mmCIF file of C-alpha atoms in Angstrom:
data_model
loop_
_atom_site.group_PDB
_atom_site.id
_atom_site.type_symbol
_atom_site.label_atom_id
_atom_site.label_comp_id
_atom_site.label_asym_id
_atom_site.label_seq_id
_atom_site.Cartn_x
_atom_site.Cartn_y
_atom_site.Cartn_z
ATOM 1 C CA MET A 5 0.000 0.000 0.000
ATOM 2 C CA SER A 6 2.818 2.436 0.687
ATOM 3 C CA PRO A 7 3.392 3.466 -2.946
ATOM 4 C CA ARG A 8 -0.031 5.140 -2.805
ATOM 5 C CA PHE A 9 0.718 6.900 0.463
ATOM 6 C CA LEU A 10 4.181 8.331 -0.211
ATOM 7 C CA PRO A 11 3.270 10.620 -3.144
ATOM 8 C CA LEU A 12 0.011 11.496 -1.448
ATOM 9 C CA CYS A 13 1.820 12.504 1.737
ATOM 10 C CA ALA A 14 3.984 14.951 -0.201
ATOM 11 C CA LEU A 15 0.906 16.393 -1.888
ATOM 12 C CA LEU A 16 -0.909 16.743 1.432
ATOM 13 C CA LEU A 17 1.930 18.601 3.078
ATOM 14 C CA ALA A 18 2.128 21.018 0.167
ATOM 15 C CA ALA A 19 -1.619 21.501 -0.121
ATOM 16 C CA GLY A 20 -2.460 21.925 3.568
ATOM 17 C CA SER A 21 -6.207 22.128 3.991
ATOM 18 C CA ALA A 22 -6.913 23.545 0.547
ATOM 19 C CA PHE A 23 -9.164 20.619 -0.355
ATOM 20 C CA ALA A 24 -11.404 20.758 2.718
ATOM 21 C CA SER A 25 -14.917 22.120 2.386
ATOM 22 C CA GLY A 26 -16.938 23.736 5.149
ATOM 23 C CA PRO A 27 -14.976 24.156 8.369
ATOM 24 C CA LYS A 28 -11.456 23.323 7.336
ATOM 25 C CA LEU A 29 -9.031 20.953 8.931
ATOM 26 C CA LYS A 30 -5.668 22.480 9.806
ATOM 27 C CA SER A 31 -3.949 19.360 8.452
ATOM 28 C CA GLY A 32 -3.543 18.242 4.875
ATOM 29 C CA VAL A 33 -6.495 16.045 3.957
ATOM 30 C CA PHE A 34 -6.833 12.706 2.206
ATOM 31 C CA GLU A 35 -9.083 13.223 -0.790
ATOM 32 C CA PRO A 36 -10.906 10.990 -1.122
ATOM 33 C CA ALA A 37 -10.813 9.570 2.404
ATOM 34 C CA ARG A 38 -10.031 5.849 2.480
ATOM 35 C CA MET A 39 -10.000 3.149 5.111
ATOM 36 C CA ALA A 40 -6.893 3.191 7.287
ATOM 37 C CA PRO A 41 -4.779 0.041 6.911
ATOM 38 C CA GLU A 42 -5.587 -2.357 9.733
ATOM 39 C CA ILE A 43 -3.096 -2.773 12.556
ATOM 40 C CA ALA A 44 -3.535 -5.888 14.712
ATOM 41 C CA GLN A 45 -1.035 -7.019 17.356
ATOM 42 C CA LYS A 46 -0.299 -6.806 21.065
ATOM 43 C CA ALA A 47 -0.157 -3.408 22.695
ATOM 44 C CA ALA A 48 2.618 -2.463 25.124
ATOM 45 C CA ASP A 49 0.339 -3.304 28.076
ATOM 46 C CA GLY A 50 -0.044 -6.874 26.759
ATOM 47 C CA SER A 51 -3.627 -6.481 25.537
ATOM 48 C CA ALA A 52 -4.717 -7.420 22.034
ATOM 49 C CA PHE A 53 -4.869 -4.328 19.824
ATOM 50 C CA LYS A 54 -6.899 -3.822 16.679
ATOM 51 C CA LEU A 55 -7.139 -0.410 15.067
ATOM 52 C CA SER A 56 -10.639 -1.205 13.799
ATOM 53 C CA ALA A 57 -11.780 -1.764 17.410
ATOM 54 C CA LEU A 58 -11.340 1.984 18.003
ATOM 55 C CA ARG A 59 -14.204 2.943 15.663
ATOM 56 C CA GLY A 60 -16.302 5.667 17.236
ATOM 57 C CA LYS A 61 -13.210 7.621 18.325
ATOM 58 C CA VAL A 62 -10.842 9.885 16.446
ATOM 59 C CA VAL A 63 -7.474 8.111 16.377
ATOM 60 C CA VAL A 64 -4.158 9.890 15.954
ATOM 61 C CA LEU A 65 -1.259 7.647 14.957
ATOM 62 C CA GLU A 66 2.250 8.813 15.701
ATOM 63 C CA PHE A 67 5.350 6.890 14.663
ATOM 64 C CA GLY A 68 8.454 7.267 16.825
ATOM 65 C CA PHE A 69 10.831 5.679 19.332
ATOM 66 C CA THR A 70 11.589 5.936 23.029
ATOM 67 C CA HIS A 71 15.270 6.896 22.641
ATOM 68 C CA CYS A 72 14.291 9.938 20.581
ATOM 69 C CA GLN A 73 15.701 13.113 22.094
ATOM 70 C CA GLU A 74 13.978 15.826 20.071
ATOM 71 C CA VAL A 75 11.028 15.112 17.779
ATOM 72 C CA CYS A 76 9.048 12.375 19.547
ATOM 73 C CA PRO A 77 8.925 14.021 23.001
ATOM 74 C CA VAL A 78 7.691 17.249 21.400
ATOM 75 C CA SER A 79 4.951 15.453 19.442
ATOM 76 C CA LEU A 80 3.839 13.437 22.466
ATOM 77 C CA SER A 81 3.827 16.562 24.656
ATOM 78 C CA LEU A 82 1.663 18.381 22.096
ATOM 79 C CA LEU A 83 -0.747 15.444 21.933
ATOM 80 C CA ALA A 84 -0.968 15.332 25.746
ATOM 81 C CA GLU A 85 -1.547 19.094 25.815
ATOM 82 C CA ALA A 86 -4.287 18.716 23.199
ATOM 83 C CA ARG A 87 -6.047 16.130 25.374
ATOM 84 C CA ARG A 88 -5.846 18.447 28.403
ATOM 85 C CA LYS A 89 -7.276 21.332 26.369
ATOM 86 C CA MET A 90 -10.168 19.144 25.254
ATOM 87 C CA GLY A 91 -11.308 18.486 28.826
ATOM 88 C CA ALA A 92 -14.180 15.981 28.901
ATOM 89 C CA GLU A 93 -14.057 15.762 25.088
ATOM 90 C CA ALA A 94 -10.638 14.078 25.360
ATOM 91 C CA GLU A 95 -12.462 10.740 25.533
ATOM 92 C CA GLN A 96 -13.146 11.188 21.812
ATOM 93 C CA LEU A 97 -9.396 11.106 21.014
ATOM 94 C CA GLN A 98 -7.181 8.016 21.145
ATOM 95 C CA VAL A 99 -3.454 8.436 20.556
ATOM 96 C CA VAL A 100 -1.572 5.378 19.281
ATOM 97 C CA PHE A 101 2.236 5.541 19.287
ATOM 98 C CA VAL A 102 3.838 3.058 16.860
ATOM 99 C CA SER A 103 7.495 2.224 17.477
ATOM 100 C CA VAL A 104 9.979 2.532 14.623
ATOM 101 C CA ASP A 105 12.679 0.951 16.861
ATOM 102 C CA PRO A 106 11.298 -2.429 17.952
ATOM 103 C CA GLU A 107 14.773 -3.770 18.752
ATOM 104 C CA ARG A 108 15.014 -1.440 21.779
ATOM 105 C CA ASP A 109 11.374 -0.503 22.392
ATOM 106 C CA THR A 110 10.249 -3.404 24.537
ATOM 107 C CA PRO A 111 6.622 -3.398 25.654
ATOM 108 C CA GLN A 112 7.593 -2.393 29.214
ATOM 109 C CA ARG A 113 9.899 0.400 28.073
ATOM 110 C CA LEU A 114 7.233 1.734 25.701
ATOM 111 C CA LYS A 115 4.508 1.590 28.364
ATOM 112 C CA THR A 116 6.682 3.447 30.907
ATOM 113 C CA TYR A 117 7.772 6.031 28.339
ATOM 114 C CA LEU A 118 4.244 6.873 27.178
ATOM 115 C CA ALA A 119 2.897 7.098 30.745
ATOM 116 C CA GLN A 120 5.134 10.146 31.255
ATOM 117 C CA PHE A 121 2.994 11.993 28.712
ATOM 118 C CA ASP A 122 -0.522 10.555 29.096
ATOM 119 C CA LYS A 123 -1.581 7.228 30.573
ATOM 120 C CA SER A 124 -4.288 6.846 27.913
ATOM 121 C CA PHE A 125 -1.752 6.629 25.064
ATOM 122 C CA ILE A 126 -1.487 3.173 23.507
ATOM 123 C CA GLY A 127 1.970 1.949 22.518
ATOM 124 C CA LEU A 128 2.643 -0.614 19.804
ATOM 125 C CA THR A 129 5.812 -2.569 19.272
ATOM 126 C CA GLY A 130 6.562 -6.028 17.950
ATOM 127 C CA THR A 131 9.056 -7.866 15.809
ATOM 128 C CA PRO A 132 11.085 -5.850 13.303
ATOM 129 C CA GLU A 133 9.093 -7.556 10.530
ATOM 130 C CA GLN A 134 5.718 -6.665 12.050
ATOM 131 C CA MET A 135 6.704 -3.047 12.533
ATOM 132 C CA ALA A 136 8.191 -2.798 9.029
ATOM 133 C CA THR A 137 4.851 -3.937 7.598
ATOM 134 C CA ILE A 138 2.965 -1.238 9.514
ATOM 135 C CA ARG A 139 5.461 1.425 8.399
ATOM 136 C CA LYS A 140 5.120 0.292 4.800
ATOM 137 C CA ASP A 141 1.315 0.406 4.979
ATOM 138 C CA TYR A 142 1.474 4.029 6.166
ATOM 139 C CA GLY A 143 4.394 5.206 4.019
ATOM 140 C CA ILE A 144 6.714 5.771 6.991
ATOM 141 C CA THR A 145 10.473 5.556 6.499
ATOM 142 C CA ALA A 146 12.885 4.745 9.338
ATOM 143 C CA THR A 147 16.652 4.293 9.223
ATOM 144 C CA LYS A 148 19.285 3.701 11.866
ATOM 145 C CA GLN A 149 21.763 6.536 12.307
ATOM 146 C CA PRO A 150 24.908 5.593 14.286
ATOM 147 C CA VAL A 151 25.840 7.954 17.111
ATOM 148 C CA GLY A 152 29.389 9.363 17.199
ATOM 149 C CA GLY A 153 31.241 6.394 15.756
ATOM 150 C CA SER A 154 29.628 3.925 18.179
ATOM 151 C CA LYS A 155 29.157 0.386 16.898
ATOM 152 C CA THR A 156 26.047 -0.133 19.032
ATOM 153 C CA ASP A 157 24.425 3.224 19.855
ATOM 154 C CA TYR A 158 22.101 4.743 17.271
ATOM 155 C CA LEU A 159 19.162 7.054 16.705
ATOM 156 C CA MET A 160 16.346 6.528 14.222
ATOM 157 C CA GLY A 161 15.754 8.941 11.381
ATOM 158 C CA HIS A 162 12.063 8.630 10.542
ATOM 159 C CA SER A 163 9.046 10.327 8.976
ATOM 160 C CA SER A 164 7.197 12.357 11.573
ATOM 161 C CA TYR A 165 3.530 12.996 10.847
ATOM 162 C CA LEU A 166 0.331 12.640 12.809
ATOM 163 C CA TYR A 167 -2.246 10.538 10.973
ATOM 164 C CA PHE A 168 -5.847 11.431 11.822
ATOM 165 C CA ILE A 169 -8.329 8.560 11.452
ATOM 166 C CA ASP A 170 -12.016 9.407 11.762
ATOM 167 C CA LYS A 171 -14.691 7.601 13.768
ATOM 168 C CA GLN A 172 -15.530 5.384 10.776
ATOM 169 C CA GLY A 173 -11.906 4.210 10.454
ATOM 170 C CA LYS A 174 -10.998 6.371 7.446
ATOM 171 C CA LEU A 175 -7.708 8.186 6.975
ATOM 172 C CA ARG A 176 -8.711 11.817 6.893
ATOM 173 C CA ALA A 177 -5.720 14.040 7.571
ATOM 174 C CA LEU A 178 -1.958 14.233 7.901
ATOM 175 C CA MET A 179 -0.367 16.831 10.176
ATOM 176 C CA PRO A 180 3.360 17.578 9.911
ATOM 177 C CA TYR A 181 5.648 17.718 12.932
ATOM 178 C CA GLY A 182 5.545 20.646 15.309
ATOM 179 C CA ARG A 183 2.060 22.039 14.747
ATOM 180 C CA PRO A 184 0.569 23.517 17.939
ATOM 181 C CA ALA A 185 -1.738 21.593 20.264
ATOM 182 C CA GLY A 186 -4.593 23.949 19.347
ATOM 183 C CA GLU A 187 -4.523 22.654 15.768
ATOM 184 C CA ILE A 188 -4.671 19.052 16.998
ATOM 185 C CA VAL A 189 -7.695 20.003 19.123
ATOM 186 C CA HIS A 190 -9.316 21.819 16.184
ATOM 187 C CA ASP A 191 -8.983 18.857 13.804
ATOM 188 C CA THR A 192 -10.031 16.314 16.428
ATOM 189 C CA ARG A 193 -13.158 18.275 17.273
ATOM 190 C CA LEU A 194 -14.140 18.659 13.621
ATOM 191 C CA LEU A 195 -13.712 14.941 12.958
ATOM 192 C CA ALA A 196 -15.495 13.979 16.185
ATOM 193 C CA LYS A 197 -18.595 15.963 15.120
ATOM 194 C CA GLU A 198 -19.039 13.970 11.907
#
């Protein structure tokens, strides 16, 4: 599926919300909306996870890793801030963090890491093959980048977008890294009203 998503992602980032009608999403939109690729595996807390089981909520997928020092903590902080700003409406938003570094992101490490931001966040990790399939389905790239000549230490260079999935399970929007929490709230509220 990823060949369809990669060119579309570039188009979305360039177009912003130009395609939206009525109240406009702050993110780039998927036109036409299509069903989000299914994700089914164990969550970091050991429970069975199925993306399709979250129908009825707006889901935001973020791809990242727990050793990230810059991008991922910022994105997770913004998502947590968005949930706080939403108050009681926060129940309509489910954040799912998908690891791009399954070799180091054990379920326990991922669970502990996400709890620092918001205990409602769901973490997904698995075998390198399982995670590569999910990344491919969503057009996410991830590459190891060695740190300072070390043979073992590395960071992960990866695509950093927030995927918004509506209550019917359709991919609706793609938000680039660093957008303010207010825009996450805006888009979530619009999608939750549909």
